[in-house]
């Protein structure tokens, strides 16, 4: 019997608590859509950050895929190697080195021929 009385008093409380009369249209839009938009934009940002290839750095032709992935990660976090898409890559090695702002040193322990010093 107590449960039935509790349910009878609970239903109007829930119904009346969802009806707000002091909010205008902007308030309703704010608490209805703001959370959804924040979740949507954070999901898009996280997906783009962790799933997409963020940057493609120059690497040697004889690198295997894990070496190329590692080089791309290092270039992304240190922003060391940038060439404008509208310009051509210089053929002279000294001119290429001038494009690099910070020295990138990648050392793979298992094979000595894969040492990079840009």
Tab-separated table of N, CA and C in Angstrom:
chain	number	residue	atom	x	y	z
A	1	UNK	N	0.814	-1.192	0.000
A	1	UNK	CA	0.000	0.000	0.000
A	1	UNK	C	0.865	1.266	0.000
A	2	UNK	N	1.963	1.191	0.736
A	2	UNK	CA	2.844	2.350	0.808
A	2	UNK	C	3.499	2.596	-0.554
A	3	UNK	N	3.808	1.519	-1.283
A	3	UNK	CA	4.415	1.662	-2.600
A	3	UNK	C	3.471	2.344	-3.584
A	4	UNK	N	2.207	2.018	-3.506
A	4	UNK	CA	1.227	2.640	-4.401
A	4	UNK	C	1.104	4.128	-4.088
A	5	UNK	N	1.069	4.471	-2.800
A	5	UNK	CA	1.002	5.887	-2.428
A	5	UNK	C	2.268	6.631	-2.871
A	6	UNK	N	3.381	5.963	-2.756
A	6	UNK	CA	4.634	6.579	-3.189
A	6	UNK	C	4.610	6.850	-4.695
A	7	UNK	N	4.136	5.873	-5.483
A	7	UNK	CA	4.049	6.054	-6.927
A	7	UNK	C	3.063	7.159	-7.297
A	8	UNK	N	1.967	7.228	-6.564
A	8	UNK	CA	0.965	8.261	-6.851
A	8	UNK	C	1.546	9.647	-6.588
A	9	UNK	N	2.329	9.792	-5.558
A	9	UNK	CA	2.935	11.100	-5.283
A	9	UNK	C	4.169	11.368	-6.148
A	10	UNK	N	4.786	10.323	-6.663
A	10	UNK	CA	5.986	10.492	-7.475
A	10	UNK	C	5.663	10.973	-8.885
A	11	UNK	N	4.583	10.484	-9.464
A	11	UNK	CA	4.234	10.825	-10.846
A	11	UNK	C	4.021	12.328	-11.020
A	12	UNK	N	3.209	13.000	-10.198
A	12	UNK	CA	3.069	14.452	-10.396
A	12	UNK	C	4.368	15.211	-10.145
A	13	UNK	N	5.182	14.715	-9.237
A	13	UNK	CA	6.450	15.387	-8.963
A	13	UNK	C	7.358	15.343	-10.190
A	14	UNK	N	7.436	14.196	-10.834
A	14	UNK	CA	8.267	14.058	-12.030
A	14	UNK	C	7.699	14.890	-13.167
A	15	UNK	N	6.398	14.847	-13.355
A	15	UNK	CA	5.784	15.614	-14.436
A	15	UNK	C	5.930	17.112	-14.224
A	16	UNK	N	5.729	17.565	-13.017
A	16	UNK	CA	5.810	18.997	-12.751
A	16	UNK	C	7.246	19.500	-12.751
A	17	UNK	N	8.192	18.633	-12.420
A	17	UNK	CA	9.583	19.085	-12.406
A	17	UNK	C	10.129	19.274	-13.816
A	18	UNK	N	9.549	18.594	-14.808
A	18	UNK	CA	10.014	18.770	-16.185
A	18	UNK	C	9.398	19.990	-16.841
A	19	UNK	N	8.316	20.507	-16.298
A	19	UNK	CA	7.686	21.698	-16.857
A	19	UNK	C	8.249	22.931	-16.163
A	20	UNK	N	9.043	23.674	-16.877
A	20	UNK	CA	9.610	24.898	-16.312
A	20	UNK	C	8.913	26.079	-16.965
A	21	UNK	N	8.478	26.972	-16.166
A	21	UNK	CA	7.783	28.126	-16.723
A	21	UNK	C	8.642	29.383	-16.716
A	22	UNK	N	9.800	29.340	-16.077
A	22	UNK	CA	10.627	30.538	-16.002
A	22	UNK	C	11.693	30.599	-17.096
A	23	UNK	N	11.759	29.614	-17.981
A	23	UNK	CA	12.756	29.593	-19.041
A	23	UNK	C	12.156	30.098	-20.342
A	24	UNK	N	12.941	30.869	-21.060
A	24	UNK	CA	12.506	31.276	-22.389
A	24	UNK	C	13.123	30.333	-23.423
A	25	UNK	N	12.949	30.640	-24.681
A	25	UNK	CA	13.426	29.754	-25.745
A	25	UNK	C	14.929	29.573	-25.760
A	26	UNK	N	15.667	30.629	-25.439
A	26	UNK	CA	17.128	30.527	-25.436
A	26	UNK	C	17.629	29.634	-24.305
A	27	UNK	N	16.981	29.706	-23.149
A	27	UNK	CA	17.373	28.828	-22.047
A	27	UNK	C	17.126	27.368	-22.398
A	28	UNK	N	15.961	27.103	-22.985
A	28	UNK	CA	15.646	25.722	-23.369
A	28	UNK	C	16.638	25.213	-24.411
A	29	UNK	N	16.943	26.069	-25.380
A	29	UNK	CA	17.901	25.665	-26.403
A	29	UNK	C	19.279	25.433	-25.779
A	30	UNK	N	19.628	26.241	-24.802
A	30	UNK	CA	20.932	26.123	-24.160
A	30	UNK	C	21.097	24.775	-23.480
A	31	UNK	N	20.164	24.379	-22.631
A	31	UNK	CA	20.382	23.128	-21.909
A	31	UNK	C	19.935	21.904	-22.687
A	32	UNK	N	19.267	22.066	-23.811
A	32	UNK	CA	18.941	20.901	-24.635
A	32	UNK	C	20.063	20.577	-25.620
A	33	UNK	N	20.576	21.598	-26.282
A	33	UNK	CA	21.472	21.350	-27.401
A	33	UNK	C	22.953	21.566	-27.089
A	34	UNK	N	23.270	22.276	-26.046
A	34	UNK	CA	24.677	22.547	-25.746
A	34	UNK	C	25.440	21.271	-25.423
A	35	UNK	N	24.871	20.434	-24.616
A	35	UNK	CA	25.549	19.188	-24.244
A	35	UNK	C	25.742	18.303	-25.469
A	36	UNK	N	24.727	18.205	-26.298
A	36	UNK	CA	24.840	17.395	-27.507
A	36	UNK	C	25.904	17.913	-28.454
A	37	UNK	N	25.953	19.229	-28.629
A	37	UNK	CA	26.969	19.808	-29.505
A	37	UNK	C	28.375	19.623	-28.945
A	38	UNK	N	28.531	19.767	-27.640
A	38	UNK	CA	29.849	19.555	-27.039
A	38	UNK	C	30.316	18.110	-27.206
A	39	UNK	N	29.423	17.171	-27.016
A	39	UNK	CA	29.778	15.757	-27.204
A	39	UNK	C	30.118	15.484	-28.664
A	40	UNK	N	29.341	16.039	-29.580
A	40	UNK	CA	29.599	15.838	-31.005
A	40	UNK	C	30.957	16.405	-31.412
A	41	UNK	N	31.241	17.636	-31.028
A	41	UNK	CA	32.507	18.257	-31.415
A	41	UNK	C	33.703	17.590	-30.742
A	42	UNK	N	33.556	17.158	-29.510
A	42	UNK	CA	34.672	16.468	-28.858
A	42	UNK	C	34.921	15.105	-29.497
A	43	UNK	N	33.874	14.428	-29.936
A	43	UNK	CA	34.042	13.154	-30.631
A	43	UNK	C	34.749	13.354	-31.966
A	44	UNK	N	34.352	14.380	-32.697
A	44	UNK	CA	35.005	14.664	-33.980
A	44	UNK	C	36.477	15.001	-33.765
A	45	UNK	N	36.763	15.811	-32.772
A	45	UNK	CA	38.145	16.198	-32.497
A	45	UNK	C	38.983	15.000	-32.068
A	46	UNK	N	38.447	14.167	-31.195
A	46	UNK	CA	39.197	12.997	-30.735
A	46	UNK	C	39.431	12.015	-31.873
A	47	UNK	N	38.447	11.827	-32.728
A	47	UNK	CA	38.611	10.920	-33.860
A	47	UNK	C	39.675	11.448	-34.812
A	48	UNK	N	39.636	12.721	-35.078
A	48	UNK	CA	40.620	13.321	-35.974
A	48	UNK	C	42.018	13.269	-35.371
A	49	UNK	N	42.100	13.421	-34.070
A	49	UNK	CA	43.393	13.445	-33.392
A	49	UNK	C	44.047	12.068	-33.349
A	50	UNK	N	43.275	11.030	-33.082
A	50	UNK	CA	43.856	9.718	-32.833
A	50	UNK	C	43.714	8.739	-33.987
A	51	UNK	N	42.824	9.001	-34.917
A	51	UNK	CA	42.566	8.024	-35.961
A	51	UNK	C	43.159	8.433	-37.303
A	52	UNK	N	43.225	9.692	-37.577
A	52	UNK	CA	43.625	10.179	-38.881
A	52	UNK	C	45.141	10.332	-38.961
A	53	UNK	N	45.679	10.245	-40.182
A	53	UNK	CA	47.094	10.555	-40.390
A	53	UNK	C	47.239	12.066	-40.336
A	54	UNK	N	47.859	12.537	-39.281
A	54	UNK	CA	47.918	13.971	-39.034
A	54	UNK	C	48.897	14.672	-39.963
A	55	UNK	N	50.013	14.029	-40.228
A	55	UNK	CA	51.066	14.662	-41.018
A	55	UNK	C	51.843	13.555	-41.719
A	56	UNK	N	52.388	13.868	-42.871
A	56	UNK	CA	53.234	12.923	-43.585
A	56	UNK	C	54.579	13.585	-43.816
A	57	UNK	N	55.578	13.121	-43.102
A	57	UNK	CA	56.921	13.681	-43.219
A	57	UNK	C	57.708	12.922	-44.277
A	58	UNK	N	58.743	13.570	-44.759
A	58	UNK	CA	59.619	12.915	-45.710
A	58	UNK	C	60.397	11.833	-44.984
A	59	UNK	N	60.469	10.652	-45.594
A	59	UNK	CA	61.271	9.570	-45.032
A	59	UNK	C	61.938	8.823	-46.182
A	60	UNK	N	62.925	8.060	-45.849
A	60	UNK	CA	63.675	7.336	-46.867
A	60	UNK	C	62.800	6.292	-47.546
A	61	UNK	N	63.154	5.970	-48.771
A	61	UNK	CA	62.373	5.002	-49.533
A	61	UNK	C	62.528	3.593	-48.987
A	62	UNK	N	63.632	3.289	-48.317
A	62	UNK	CA	63.851	1.937	-47.816
A	62	UNK	C	63.317	1.738	-46.401
A	63	UNK	N	62.578	2.704	-45.867
A	63	UNK	CA	61.958	2.527	-44.555
A	63	UNK	C	60.767	1.588	-44.665
A	64	UNK	N	60.632	0.726	-43.675
A	64	UNK	CA	59.426	-0.093	-43.606
A	64	UNK	C	58.345	0.719	-42.891
A	65	UNK	N	57.112	0.231	-42.940
A	65	UNK	CA	55.971	1.004	-42.446
A	65	UNK	C	56.098	1.436	-40.985
A	66	UNK	N	56.549	0.590	-40.057
A	66	UNK	CA	56.685	1.084	-38.675
A	66	UNK	C	57.666	2.248	-38.539
A	67	UNK	N	58.742	2.253	-39.341
A	67	UNK	CA	59.694	3.357	-39.291
A	67	UNK	C	59.058	4.646	-39.811
A	68	UNK	N	58.283	4.519	-40.877
A	68	UNK	CA	57.603	5.694	-41.435
A	68	UNK	C	56.577	6.227	-40.442
A	69	UNK	N	55.825	5.336	-39.797
A	69	UNK	CA	54.840	5.765	-38.795
A	69	UNK	C	55.515	6.471	-37.626
A	70	UNK	N	56.634	5.933	-37.184
A	70	UNK	CA	57.359	6.553	-36.075
A	70	UNK	C	57.883	7.937	-36.471
A	71	UNK	N	58.428	8.046	-37.675
A	71	UNK	CA	58.916	9.335	-38.155
A	71	UNK	C	57.785	10.349	-38.247
A	72	UNK	N	56.621	9.925	-38.716
A	72	UNK	CA	55.470	10.827	-38.796
A	72	UNK	C	55.021	11.281	-37.415
A	73	UNK	N	55.058	10.388	-36.437
A	73	UNK	CA	54.677	10.782	-35.078
A	73	UNK	C	55.660	11.791	-34.500
A	74	UNK	N	56.952	11.572	-34.728
A	74	UNK	CA	57.954	12.511	-34.229
A	74	UNK	C	57.793	13.873	-34.908
A	75	UNK	N	57.555	13.870	-36.197
A	75	UNK	CA	57.356	15.141	-36.899
A	75	UNK	C	56.111	15.860	-36.396
A	76	UNK	N	55.065	15.115	-36.076
A	76	UNK	CA	53.826	15.750	-35.619
A	76	UNK	C	53.999	16.412	-34.261
A	77	UNK	N	54.653	15.723	-33.333
A	77	UNK	CA	54.733	16.289	-31.988
A	77	UNK	C	55.795	17.370	-31.873
A	78	UNK	N	56.769	17.393	-32.778
A	78	UNK	CA	57.807	18.413	-32.661
A	78	UNK	C	57.749	19.452	-33.773
A	79	UNK	N	56.878	19.274	-34.731
A	79	UNK	CA	56.696	20.198	-35.865
A	79	UNK	C	58.033	20.653	-36.432
A	80	UNK	N	58.792	19.688	-36.895
A	80	UNK	CA	60.150	19.998	-37.315
A	80	UNK	C	60.305	20.170	-38.811
A	81	UNK	N	59.446	19.613	-39.606
A	81	UNK	CA	59.699	19.588	-41.037
A	81	UNK	C	58.442	20.018	-41.761
A	82	UNK	N	58.471	21.215	-42.336
A	82	UNK	CA	57.308	21.718	-43.047
A	82	UNK	C	57.750	22.292	-44.384
A	83	UNK	N	57.094	21.870	-45.435
A	83	UNK	CA	57.311	22.436	-46.765
A	83	UNK	C	55.946	22.851	-47.287
A	84	UNK	N	55.864	24.071	-47.778
A	84	UNK	CA	54.615	24.565	-48.331
A	84	UNK	C	54.244	23.737	-49.562
A	85	UNK	N	52.975	23.409	-49.709
A	85	UNK	CA	52.537	22.583	-50.833
A	85	UNK	C	52.701	23.295	-52.174
A	86	UNK	N	52.734	24.596	-52.157
A	86	UNK	CA	52.855	25.346	-53.406
A	86	UNK	C	54.300	25.483	-53.876
A	87	UNK	N	55.254	25.105	-53.049
A	87	UNK	CA	56.664	25.204	-53.415
A	87	UNK	C	57.216	23.814	-53.718
A	88	UNK	N	58.257	23.773	-54.525
A	88	UNK	CA	58.886	22.493	-54.846
A	88	UNK	C	59.938	22.156	-53.796
A	89	UNK	N	60.190	20.866	-53.645
A	89	UNK	CA	61.206	20.411	-52.697
A	89	UNK	C	62.575	20.661	-53.316
A	90	UNK	N	63.476	21.296	-52.597
A	90	UNK	CA	64.808	21.585	-53.164
A	90	UNK	C	65.577	20.296	-53.449
A	91	UNK	N	66.336	20.302	-54.537
A	91	UNK	CA	67.145	19.144	-54.897
A	91	UNK	C	68.461	19.121	-54.123
A	92	UNK	N	68.958	20.270	-53.755
A	92	UNK	CA	70.221	20.378	-53.041
A	92	UNK	C	70.009	20.010	-51.566
A	93	UNK	N	70.855	19.153	-51.039
A	93	UNK	CA	70.714	18.682	-49.660
A	93	UNK	C	70.883	19.827	-48.667
A	94	UNK	N	71.826	20.740	-48.929
A	94	UNK	CA	72.031	21.859	-48.008
A	94	UNK	C	70.796	22.753	-47.917
A	95	UNK	N	70.107	22.933	-49.035
A	95	UNK	CA	68.885	23.738	-49.007
A	95	UNK	C	67.765	23.023	-48.248
A	96	UNK	N	67.738	21.700	-48.324
A	96	UNK	CA	66.741	20.954	-47.551
A	96	UNK	C	66.991	21.097	-46.057
A	97	UNK	N	68.258	21.058	-45.690
A	97	UNK	CA	68.593	21.163	-44.268
A	97	UNK	C	68.195	22.528	-43.726
A	98	UNK	N	68.263	23.559	-44.554
A	98	UNK	CA	67.852	24.886	-44.109
A	98	UNK	C	66.358	24.947	-43.798
A	99	UNK	N	65.571	24.069	-44.400
A	99	UNK	CA	64.131	24.056	-44.148
A	99	UNK	C	63.784	23.485	-42.781
A	100	UNK	N	64.702	22.742	-42.218
A	100	UNK	CA	64.427	22.061	-40.958
A	100	UNK	C	64.801	22.978	-39.805
A	101	UNK	N	63.880	23.202	-38.920
A	101	UNK	CA	64.098	24.134	-37.818
A	101	UNK	C	64.797	23.470	-36.631
A	102	UNK	N	64.455	22.253	-36.357
A	102	UNK	CA	65.009	21.535	-35.215
A	102	UNK	C	65.581	20.225	-35.740
A	103	UNK	N	66.724	19.817	-35.250
A	103	UNK	CA	67.327	18.564	-35.707
A	103	UNK	C	66.490	17.389	-35.237
A	104	UNK	N	66.201	16.510	-36.162
A	104	UNK	CA	65.431	15.308	-35.858
A	104	UNK	C	66.393	14.138	-35.897
A	105	UNK	N	66.527	13.450	-34.800
A	105	UNK	CA	67.459	12.339	-34.713
A	105	UNK	C	66.680	11.095	-34.336
A	106	UNK	N	66.554	10.170	-35.283
A	106	UNK	CA	65.851	8.920	-35.047
A	106	UNK	C	66.878	7.808	-35.119
A	107	UNK	N	66.981	7.017	-34.066
A	107	UNK	CA	67.972	5.957	-34.015
A	107	UNK	C	67.250	4.640	-33.770
A	108	UNK	N	67.367	3.714	-34.713
A	108	UNK	CA	66.787	2.387	-34.557
A	108	UNK	C	67.912	1.443	-34.156
A	109	UNK	N	67.771	0.803	-33.014
A	109	UNK	CA	68.851	-0.006	-32.456
A	109	UNK	C	69.122	-1.283	-33.231
A	110	UNK	N	68.119	-1.844	-33.887
A	110	UNK	CA	68.301	-3.154	-34.497
A	110	UNK	C	69.044	-3.103	-35.832
A	111	UNK	N	69.115	-1.961	-36.472
A	111	UNK	CA	69.768	-1.893	-37.771
A	111	UNK	C	70.494	-0.555	-37.890
A	112	UNK	N	71.795	-0.607	-38.115
A	112	UNK	CA	72.603	0.609	-38.111
A	112	UNK	C	72.377	1.491	-39.331
A	113	UNK	N	71.880	0.937	-40.439
A	113	UNK	CA	71.726	1.763	-41.629
A	113	UNK	C	70.511	2.682	-41.552
A	114	UNK	N	69.662	2.518	-40.548
A	114	UNK	CA	68.471	3.343	-40.428
A	114	UNK	C	68.650	4.451	-39.400
A	115	UNK	N	69.777	5.110	-39.409
A	115	UNK	CA	69.981	6.287	-38.564
A	115	UNK	C	69.668	7.520	-39.391
A	116	UNK	N	68.806	8.362	-38.866
A	116	UNK	CA	68.408	9.569	-39.585
A	116	UNK	C	68.926	10.765	-38.821
A	117	UNK	N	69.552	11.657	-39.511
A	117	UNK	CA	69.900	12.948	-38.932
A	117	UNK	C	69.508	13.992	-39.949
A	118	UNK	N	68.420	14.651	-39.690
A	118	UNK	CA	67.945	15.678	-40.619
A	118	UNK	C	68.422	17.028	-40.170
